[in-house]
Amino acid sequence: MNSHQKIKVIREWIYLGIAIVTSIFFILFNNSSFNNTLSKFGLDAFSILNYDYFSLREKASLEKEIILIKQKLVKLSQDKKLFEEAFKENIRLKNLLSIELPESLSYVYARVTGKPASSLQNTLLINAGTEKNIVDGEMVISEDGFIGVIKNAGKYLSKVTLISNPSNKIPVVTEHSKISGIMLSLNKKTAEILEITKSQSVEIGEKVFTSDFSKLYYPNLLIGEIISVSDSSATINKKVIIKYAADFLNVKDVFIIHKSKE
Amino acid sequence: MEIRTYIQNIAIIILLIIIQVKFSYLYSISDIRPDILLVFLVRQSIKYPSPTRSLIRGFLAGIIIDLLIGDVIGVSSLIYSLAGFFTSYYKRNKGYLALSNKFILFSVIFIVASTIFYLVTLSHYPLLKNIFFVALPSAIYGIIIIWIIQVFKPLK
């Protein structure tokens, strides 16, 4: 190997080193604002390719109508849940708790336009972004219940982190017994509720909603249903397993809960 | 490589990214999806055995897919860079690759890439479950895909 070839090989290894260091830098600072900004640029660029160029005018008007109907349906079903909840509270406690969602919230429709290569990952792409006033941190629901939070909002596309991401710790409350706990995801279908002591009573079949403890999550969004309760753990807490109401793998239409300015 | 080949490569990478992001459910088996972008990058690295070019190609393709849909930004760019670089490096040093060499090369690349990818992105999963029930099936699916393509469009 002559000196020219040696230099070429050394240069190649230096390039490899740079690529590895850059990648590791990105991995280590995964949730940094720098990575989020880059991700938004990526989403904006991809939205050009993602645009539905072949849609006809009739299809567009029909789509608008469907979106309006779905928005109304989701709003009605959410309102129904709130009223049922308030009614039951009224009977039981004789003291009405005001748990309605603030009136300034609106639902922005979006379609799921991308999923990761592995179904085990916890990210979705949806076709709504800052163009529809979506911002990072807003909650995303499907007709079945709460599914995730906007991680990066690009202009036309946004990245959603699903609630099945094990790094999420979501404060929840049970439907009847009103027992609060912290939900920790186990997989794409089930999660465990922590911090429910053995002295507290929860029942299989009870629905589980987001609680009003956290400022990150709006209260009373359906998360799932209790499928197993066990006292067998060695700790003072029960082992409570819930099944998610939403099917993350097959979700197609979603709504972003958006805080209106007015 | 000619400019035409560069443009062709970029177009194919963009197309594969779109397929991987939008239509990967069509070819998933029991929620296991092969990395078709890695299949393309490995084949290109054998076809044009320049480690630097393969590295740049892999890094750019990886960072694009990470920024779009990745749970952890940087992991795909890392594995695609490594896969591209070492495949080209091996091919350049060996010259001709016999069938057995190709089999070993594809297997090692896919298993290592898949293991690194899932150990980083699914770090919360138990290690053995992650390797044997997620990383390995995905790698095997990728190896099968690259062999099917190899049968119909063989690379020397």
Short mmCIF file of C-alpha atoms in Angstrom, two decimals:
data_model
loop_
_atom_site.label_atom_id
_atom_site.label_comp_id
_atom_site.label_asym_id
_atom_site.label_seq_id
_atom_site.Cartn_x
_atom_site.Cartn_y
_atom_site.Cartn_z
CA MET A 1 0.00 0.00 0.00
CA ASN A 2 1.58 3.31 -1.07
CA SER A 3 1.40 6.53 0.97
CA HIS A 4 -1.45 7.93 -1.16
CA GLN A 5 -3.60 4.86 -0.46
CA LYS A 6 -2.70 4.99 3.23
CA ILE A 7 -3.86 8.61 3.46
CA LYS A 8 -7.08 7.65 1.64
CA VAL A 9 -7.80 4.85 4.11
CA ILE A 10 -7.02 7.08 7.11
CA ARG A 11 -9.35 9.74 5.68
CA GLU A 12 -12.12 7.15 5.32
CA TRP A 13 -11.76 6.12 8.97
CA ILE A 14 -11.80 9.77 10.04
CA TYR A 15 -15.07 10.25 8.12
CA LEU A 16 -16.49 7.17 9.84
CA GLY A 17 -15.45 8.60 13.21
CA ILE A 18 -17.17 11.90 12.43
CA ALA A 19 -20.38 10.10 11.39
CA ILE A 20 -20.37 7.99 14.57
CA VAL A 21 -19.68 10.97 16.85
CA THR A 22 -22.41 13.05 15.14
CA SER A 23 -24.94 10.20 15.43
CA ILE A 24 -24.09 9.62 19.09
CA PHE A 25 -24.41 13.38 19.70
CA PHE A 26 -27.94 13.24 18.23
CA ILE A 27 -28.81 10.16 20.32
CA LEU A 28 -27.54 11.70 23.57
CA PHE A 29 -29.41 14.95 23.00
CA ASN A 30 -32.55 13.25 21.68
CA ASN A 31 -35.04 15.59 23.33
CA SER A 32 -33.01 18.78 22.94
CA SER A 33 -34.47 21.85 21.28
CA PHE A 34 -31.82 21.52 18.54
CA ASN A 35 -33.07 18.03 17.61
CA ASN A 36 -36.69 19.20 17.82
CA THR A 37 -35.98 22.11 15.47
CA LEU A 38 -34.23 19.78 13.02
CA SER A 39 -37.15 17.38 13.25
CA LYS A 40 -39.59 20.19 12.40
CA PHE A 41 -37.56 21.03 9.28
CA GLY A 42 -37.65 17.36 8.32
CA LEU A 43 -41.42 17.21 8.77
CA ASP A 44 -41.88 20.37 6.66
CA ALA A 45 -39.77 18.91 3.86
CA PHE A 46 -41.64 15.59 3.96
CA SER A 47 -45.03 17.33 3.87
CA ILE A 48 -44.29 18.33 0.24
CA LEU A 49 -44.11 14.65 -0.70
CA ASN A 50 -46.95 13.70 1.59
CA TYR A 51 -49.43 16.09 -0.03
CA ASP A 52 -52.40 14.38 -1.64
CA TYR A 53 -51.91 15.67 -5.20
CA PHE A 54 -54.49 13.35 -6.73
CA SER A 55 -57.52 14.40 -4.73
CA LEU A 56 -60.50 15.65 -6.71
CA ARG A 57 -62.58 18.68 -5.80
CA GLU A 58 -65.62 16.52 -4.92
CA LYS A 59 -63.51 14.38 -2.69
CA ALA A 60 -62.22 17.47 -0.92
CA SER A 61 -65.71 18.82 -0.19
CA LEU A 62 -66.86 15.40 1.03
CA GLU A 63 -63.81 15.20 3.20
CA LYS A 64 -64.61 18.60 4.74
CA GLU A 65 -68.12 17.42 5.54
CA ILE A 66 -66.83 14.21 7.11
CA ILE A 67 -64.34 16.17 9.18
CA LEU A 68 -67.12 18.44 10.48
CA ILE A 69 -69.30 15.46 11.35
CA LYS A 70 -66.43 13.66 13.07
CA GLN A 71 -65.56 16.81 15.02
CA LYS A 72 -69.16 17.09 16.19
CA LEU A 73 -69.28 13.40 17.06
CA VAL A 74 -66.10 13.53 19.12
CA LYS A 75 -67.23 16.72 20.88
CA LEU A 76 -70.62 15.16 21.64
CA SER A 77 -69.14 11.94 22.95
CA GLN A 78 -66.70 13.90 25.11
CA ASP A 79 -69.54 16.11 26.40
CA LYS A 80 -71.66 13.01 27.11
CA LYS A 81 -68.88 11.48 29.17
CA LEU A 82 -68.47 14.73 31.11
CA PHE A 83 -72.20 15.03 31.83
CA GLU A 84 -72.48 11.39 32.92
CA GLU A 85 -69.52 11.90 35.18
CA ALA A 86 -70.93 15.09 36.70
CA PHE A 87 -74.34 13.45 37.22
CA LYS A 88 -72.85 10.47 39.07
CA GLU A 89 -70.75 12.77 41.23
CA ASN A 90 -73.85 14.78 42.06
CA ILE A 91 -75.80 11.74 43.25
CA ARG A 92 -72.94 10.27 45.23
CA LEU A 93 -71.47 13.29 46.90
CA LYS A 94 -74.43 15.71 46.77
CA ASN A 95 -71.89 18.25 45.92
CA LEU A 96 -71.31 18.96 42.28
CA LEU A 97 -67.70 19.12 41.18
CA SER A 98 -67.08 21.27 38.15
CA ILE A 99 -65.00 19.05 35.88
CA GLU A 100 -66.02 20.26 32.46
CA LEU A 101 -63.37 20.96 29.87
CA PRO A 102 -62.85 24.69 29.39
CA GLU A 103 -64.97 26.13 26.59
CA SER A 104 -61.96 27.52 24.82
CA LEU A 105 -60.87 24.04 23.67
CA SER A 106 -61.50 22.95 20.09
CA TYR A 107 -60.84 19.76 18.16
CA VAL A 108 -58.64 19.84 15.08
CA TYR A 109 -59.03 16.86 12.76
CA ALA A 110 -55.99 15.06 11.36
CA ARG A 111 -55.24 11.80 9.60
CA VAL A 112 -52.43 9.42 10.47
CA THR A 113 -50.01 9.64 7.56
CA GLY A 114 -47.02 7.71 8.80
CA LYS A 115 -45.97 5.02 11.20
CA PRO A 116 -42.48 3.88 12.18
CA ALA A 117 -40.85 0.87 10.55
CA SER A 118 -41.43 -1.07 13.73
CA SER A 119 -44.86 -1.28 15.31
CA LEU A 120 -43.14 -1.41 18.69
CA GLN A 121 -42.05 2.18 18.42
CA ASN A 122 -44.22 4.85 19.90
CA THR A 123 -44.45 7.56 17.28
CA LEU A 124 -47.06 8.53 14.67
CA LEU A 125 -47.10 11.15 11.94
CA ILE A 126 -50.30 13.17 11.47
CA ASN A 127 -51.20 15.63 8.72
CA ALA A 128 -51.80 18.72 10.85
CA GLY A 129 -49.24 21.23 11.99
CA THR A 130 -48.57 24.84 12.82
CA GLU A 131 -50.62 25.80 9.76
CA LYS A 132 -53.65 24.67 11.81
CA ASN A 133 -52.23 26.37 14.93
CA ILE A 134 -51.04 23.09 16.41
CA VAL A 135 -48.23 23.48 18.93
CA ASP A 136 -45.94 21.07 20.78
CA GLY A 137 -47.45 19.45 23.86
CA GLU A 138 -51.08 19.43 22.68
CA MET A 139 -53.05 16.28 23.33
CA VAL A 140 -54.22 13.94 20.59
CA ILE A 141 -57.33 11.78 20.87
CA SER A 142 -59.11 9.30 18.64
CA GLU A 143 -62.80 8.46 18.78
CA ASP A 144 -61.91 5.72 21.27
CA GLY A 145 -59.86 7.82 23.66
CA PHE A 146 -56.61 9.58 24.46
CA ILE A 147 -53.71 8.43 22.27
CA GLY A 148 -50.77 10.79 22.62
CA VAL A 149 -49.12 14.18 22.74
CA ILE A 150 -47.66 16.32 19.94
CA LYS A 151 -43.87 16.06 20.16
CA ASN A 152 -42.83 18.13 17.13
CA ALA A 153 -45.24 20.28 15.13
CA GLY A 154 -44.03 21.04 11.60
CA LYS A 155 -45.96 23.27 9.23
CA TYR A 156 -48.16 20.55 7.71
CA LEU A 157 -47.12 17.43 9.64
CA SER A 158 -46.64 16.68 13.31
CA LYS A 159 -44.98 13.91 15.23
CA VAL A 160 -47.07 12.35 18.00
CA THR A 161 -45.61 10.45 20.95
CA LEU A 162 -48.11 7.78 21.96
CA ILE A 163 -49.19 7.30 25.57
CA SER A 164 -47.84 3.77 25.23
CA ASN A 165 -44.32 5.25 25.40
CA PRO A 166 -42.92 3.81 28.66
CA SER A 167 -41.23 7.10 29.54
CA ASN A 168 -44.68 8.70 30.02
CA LYS A 169 -46.06 8.86 33.54
CA ILE A 170 -49.67 9.95 33.26
CA PRO A 171 -51.81 10.80 36.31
CA VAL A 172 -55.09 8.90 36.05
CA VAL A 173 -58.28 8.46 38.02
CA THR A 174 -60.74 5.56 38.07
CA GLU A 175 -64.35 6.04 37.02
CA HIS A 176 -66.38 4.95 40.09
CA SER A 177 -63.98 4.67 43.00
CA LYS A 178 -62.23 7.95 42.05
CA ILE A 179 -58.87 6.51 43.04
CA SER A 180 -55.87 8.30 41.61
CA GLY A 181 -52.69 6.69 40.40
CA ILE A 182 -49.86 7.02 37.93
CA MET A 183 -50.14 5.13 34.65
CA LEU A 184 -47.03 3.48 33.26
CA SER A 185 -47.23 1.75 29.88
CA LEU A 186 -46.33 -1.93 29.60
CA ASN A 187 -46.82 -2.35 25.85
CA LYS A 188 -49.03 -1.16 22.96
CA LYS A 189 -52.16 -2.67 24.53
CA THR A 190 -51.80 -2.56 28.30
CA ALA A 191 -50.50 -0.37 31.10
CA GLU A 192 -50.10 -0.58 34.86
CA ILE A 193 -51.49 1.90 37.38
CA LEU A 194 -49.02 2.54 40.16
CA GLU A 195 -49.58 3.98 43.65
CA ILE A 196 -52.94 2.34 44.36
CA THR A 197 -52.69 0.88 47.86
CA LYS A 198 -54.16 -2.47 48.87
CA SER A 199 -56.65 -0.73 51.15
CA GLN A 200 -58.20 1.08 48.17
CA SER A 201 -60.90 -0.66 46.20
CA VAL A 202 -60.92 -0.73 42.43
CA GLU A 203 -62.95 -3.05 40.23
CA ILE A 204 -62.34 -4.86 36.98
CA GLY A 205 -64.24 -3.13 34.19
CA GLU A 206 -63.92 0.36 35.66
CA LYS A 207 -62.92 2.97 33.13
CA VAL A 208 -59.78 5.01 33.67
CA PHE A 209 -59.49 8.71 32.74
CA THR A 210 -56.78 11.33 32.88
CA SER A 211 -56.92 13.14 36.20
CA ASP A 212 -56.64 16.86 36.89
CA PHE A 213 -53.39 16.54 38.87
CA SER A 214 -51.15 17.38 35.96
CA LYS A 215 -50.94 20.61 34.01
CA LEU A 216 -49.64 18.65 31.01
CA TYR A 217 -52.79 16.61 30.47
CA TYR A 218 -56.41 17.71 30.27
CA PRO A 219 -58.66 15.80 32.71
CA ASN A 220 -61.41 13.29 31.88
CA LEU A 221 -59.99 11.87 28.69
CA LEU A 222 -60.67 8.15 28.42
CA ILE A 223 -57.51 6.06 28.58
CA GLY A 224 -58.79 2.53 29.05
CA GLU A 225 -60.46 -0.05 31.23
CA ILE A 226 -59.21 -2.06 34.20
CA ILE A 227 -58.72 -5.69 33.18
CA SER A 228 -56.93 -7.10 36.22
CA VAL A 229 -56.48 -6.26 39.89
CA SER A 230 -54.12 -8.21 42.12
CA ASP A 231 -53.09 -7.91 45.78
CA SER A 232 -50.34 -10.49 45.44
CA SER A 233 -47.40 -8.08 45.12
CA ALA A 234 -44.95 -7.83 48.03
CA THR A 235 -45.44 -4.05 48.30
CA ILE A 236 -48.26 -2.10 49.92
CA ASN A 237 -49.68 -1.38 46.48
CA LYS A 238 -52.09 -3.29 44.29
CA LYS A 239 -51.10 -4.42 40.81
CA VAL A 240 -53.72 -2.83 38.54
CA ILE A 241 -53.55 -3.51 34.80
CA ILE A 242 -55.58 -1.57 32.25
CA LYS A 243 -56.26 -2.14 28.58
CA TYR A 244 -56.05 0.95 26.36
CA ALA A 245 -59.34 2.07 24.83
CA ALA A 246 -57.64 3.17 21.61
CA ASP A 247 -56.02 0.79 19.16
CA PHE A 248 -52.70 2.55 18.40
CA LEU A 249 -51.75 0.19 15.60
CA ASN A 250 -54.89 0.77 13.55
CA VAL A 251 -55.80 4.35 14.36
CA LYS A 252 -56.49 6.39 11.21
CA ASP A 253 -58.35 9.55 12.26
CA VAL A 254 -57.34 11.67 15.22
CA PHE A 255 -58.22 14.98 16.81
CA ILE A 256 -55.87 17.43 18.44
CA ILE A 257 -57.30 19.20 21.47
CA HIS A 258 -56.39 22.76 20.68
CA LYS A 259 -56.70 25.73 22.96
CA SER A 260 -58.39 28.51 20.98
CA LYS A 261 -57.19 32.06 21.46
CA GLU A 262 -60.58 33.58 22.04
CA MET B 1 -20.53 7.03 -10.21
CA GLU B 2 -22.21 9.26 -12.74
CA ILE B 3 -24.50 12.15 -11.87
CA ARG B 4 -27.38 10.12 -13.27
CA THR B 5 -26.65 7.35 -10.79
CA TYR B 6 -26.49 9.88 -7.93
CA ILE B 7 -29.92 11.27 -8.85
CA GLN B 8 -31.29 7.75 -9.28
CA ASN B 9 -29.97 6.81 -5.81
CA ILE B 10 -31.50 9.90 -4.18
CA ALA B 11 -34.85 9.20 -5.87
CA ILE B 12 -34.83 5.56 -4.73
CA ILE B 13 -33.89 6.55 -1.17
CA ILE B 14 -36.76 9.08 -1.05
CA LEU B 15 -39.16 6.49 -2.48
CA LEU B 16 -38.06 3.88 0.08
CA ILE B 17 -38.42 6.39 2.92
CA ILE B 18 -41.99 7.13 1.79
CA ILE B 19 -42.76 3.39 1.55
CA GLN B 20 -41.21 2.77 4.98
CA VAL B 21 -43.09 5.64 6.63
CA LYS B 22 -46.46 5.32 4.90
CA PHE B 23 -46.90 1.75 3.70
CA SER B 24 -44.78 -0.45 5.98
CA TYR B 25 -47.96 -2.04 7.37
CA LEU B 26 -48.50 -3.68 3.96
CA TYR B 27 -45.46 -5.95 4.31
CA SER B 28 -45.42 -6.46 8.08
CA ILE B 29 -45.75 -9.99 9.42
CA SER B 30 -46.97 -10.18 13.02
CA ASP B 31 -45.87 -6.58 13.53
CA ILE B 32 -42.33 -7.39 12.36
CA ARG B 33 -41.19 -5.08 9.58
CA PRO B 34 -37.95 -5.38 7.63
CA ASP B 35 -35.70 -2.37 7.07
CA ILE B 36 -35.98 -2.02 3.29
CA LEU B 37 -33.81 1.09 3.30
CA LEU B 38 -30.98 -0.95 4.83
CA VAL B 39 -31.51 -3.58 2.12
CA PHE B 40 -31.01 -0.90 -0.56
CA LEU B 41 -28.01 0.69 1.19
CA VAL B 42 -26.22 -2.65 1.63
CA ARG B 43 -26.79 -3.54 -2.03
CA GLN B 44 -25.52 -0.14 -3.18
CA SER B 45 -22.45 -0.50 -0.94
CA ILE B 46 -21.61 -3.79 -2.65
CA LYS B 47 -22.32 -2.40 -6.11
CA TYR B 48 -20.19 0.73 -5.58
CA PRO B 49 -17.59 -0.25 -2.96
CA SER B 50 -16.48 3.21 -1.87
CA PRO B 51 -16.60 3.38 1.96
CA THR B 52 -16.81 7.19 2.02
CA ARG B 53 -19.73 7.37 -0.41
CA SER B 54 -21.55 4.52 1.32
CA LEU B 55 -20.99 6.25 4.65
CA ILE B 56 -22.39 9.58 3.44
CA ARG B 57 -25.33 7.85 1.71
CA GLY B 58 -26.14 5.86 4.85
CA PHE B 59 -25.75 8.81 7.20
CA LEU B 60 -28.03 11.08 5.15
CA ALA B 61 -30.71 8.42 4.62
CA GLY B 62 -30.60 7.57 8.32
CA ILE B 63 -30.83 11.12 9.58
CA ILE B 64 -33.78 11.83 7.25
CA ILE B 65 -35.78 8.84 8.49
CA ASP B 66 -34.85 9.63 12.10
CA LEU B 67 -36.01 13.23 11.81
CA LEU B 68 -39.28 12.11 10.24
CA ILE B 69 -40.46 9.23 12.36
CA GLY B 70 -37.66 8.09 14.65
CA ASP B 71 -38.21 7.68 18.37
CA VAL B 72 -34.50 8.38 18.89
CA ILE B 73 -32.81 10.77 16.45
CA GLY B 74 -29.38 9.56 15.35
CA VAL B 75 -29.75 5.80 15.71
CA SER B 76 -30.63 5.07 12.06
CA SER B 77 -27.87 7.37 10.82
CA LEU B 78 -25.44 5.48 13.06
CA ILE B 79 -26.40 2.01 11.86
CA TYR B 80 -26.76 2.94 8.19
CA SER B 81 -23.35 4.68 8.26
CA LEU B 82 -21.70 1.66 9.87
CA ALA B 83 -23.47 -0.81 7.58
CA GLY B 84 -22.60 1.16 4.43
CA PHE B 85 -18.99 1.77 5.44
CA PHE B 86 -18.11 -1.77 6.49
CA THR B 87 -19.94 -3.43 3.58
CA SER B 88 -18.04 -1.29 1.08
CA TYR B 89 -14.78 -1.74 2.96
CA TYR B 90 -15.17 -5.52 3.01
CA LYS B 91 -16.17 -5.70 -0.65
CA ARG B 92 -13.27 -3.46 -1.75
CA ASN B 93 -10.72 -5.55 0.15
CA LYS B 94 -12.18 -8.92 -0.92
CA GLY B 95 -12.94 -8.06 -4.52
CA TYR B 96 -15.20 -10.95 -5.50
CA LEU B 97 -17.67 -12.16 -2.89
CA ALA B 98 -18.59 -15.84 -2.95
CA LEU B 99 -22.12 -16.91 -2.06
CA SER B 100 -21.08 -18.00 1.44
CA ASN B 101 -19.29 -14.67 2.03
CA LYS B 102 -22.38 -12.77 0.94
CA PHE B 103 -24.56 -14.83 3.26
CA ILE B 104 -22.28 -14.15 6.23
CA LEU B 105 -21.96 -10.45 5.33
CA PHE B 106 -25.73 -9.91 4.98
CA SER B 107 -26.45 -11.86 8.17
CA VAL B 108 -23.87 -9.98 10.26
CA ILE B 109 -24.91 -6.56 8.90
CA PHE B 110 -28.63 -7.12 9.48
CA ILE B 111 -28.31 -8.76 12.89
CA VAL B 112 -25.89 -6.13 14.22
CA ALA B 113 -27.89 -3.23 12.73
CA SER B 114 -31.20 -4.56 14.04
CA THR B 115 -29.77 -5.29 17.49
CA ILE B 116 -28.23 -1.80 17.87
CA PHE B 117 -31.42 -0.18 16.58
CA TYR B 118 -33.78 -1.98 18.95
CA LEU B 119 -31.46 -1.84 21.96
CA VAL B 120 -31.43 1.94 21.63
CA THR B 121 -35.04 2.60 20.63
CA LEU B 122 -36.64 -0.04 22.87
CA SER B 123 -34.24 0.30 25.80
CA HIS B 124 -37.12 -0.17 28.24
CA TYR B 125 -37.71 -3.74 26.96
CA PRO B 126 -36.06 -6.70 28.74
CA LEU B 127 -32.76 -7.40 26.95
CA LEU B 128 -33.35 -11.02 25.90
CA LYS B 129 -36.94 -10.37 24.84
CA ASN B 130 -35.74 -7.39 22.82
CA ILE B 131 -33.03 -9.41 21.05
CA PHE B 132 -34.89 -12.69 20.42
CA PHE B 133 -38.44 -11.47 19.83
CA VAL B 134 -37.87 -8.11 18.16
CA ALA B 135 -34.36 -7.57 16.78
CA LEU B 136 -33.69 -11.08 15.43
CA PRO B 137 -37.06 -11.61 13.65
CA SER B 138 -36.71 -8.18 12.04
CA ALA B 139 -33.14 -8.98 10.95
CA ILE B 140 -34.17 -12.38 9.55
CA TYR B 141 -37.01 -10.74 7.58
CA GLY B 142 -34.49 -8.24 6.17
CA ILE B 143 -32.05 -11.03 5.25
CA ILE B 144 -34.84 -12.92 3.45
CA ILE B 145 -35.79 -9.78 1.50
CA ILE B 146 -32.19 -9.08 0.45
CA TRP B 147 -31.80 -12.71 -0.68
CA ILE B 148 -35.00 -12.61 -2.71
CA ILE B 149 -33.70 -9.49 -4.48
CA GLN B 150 -30.29 -11.14 -4.83
CA VAL B 151 -31.89 -14.10 -6.62
CA PHE B 152 -33.70 -11.90 -9.14
CA LYS B 153 -31.01 -9.22 -9.52
CA PRO B 154 -27.71 -10.72 -8.41
CA LEU B 155 -24.74 -8.59 -7.35
CA LYS B 156 -21.27 -9.95 -7.98
#
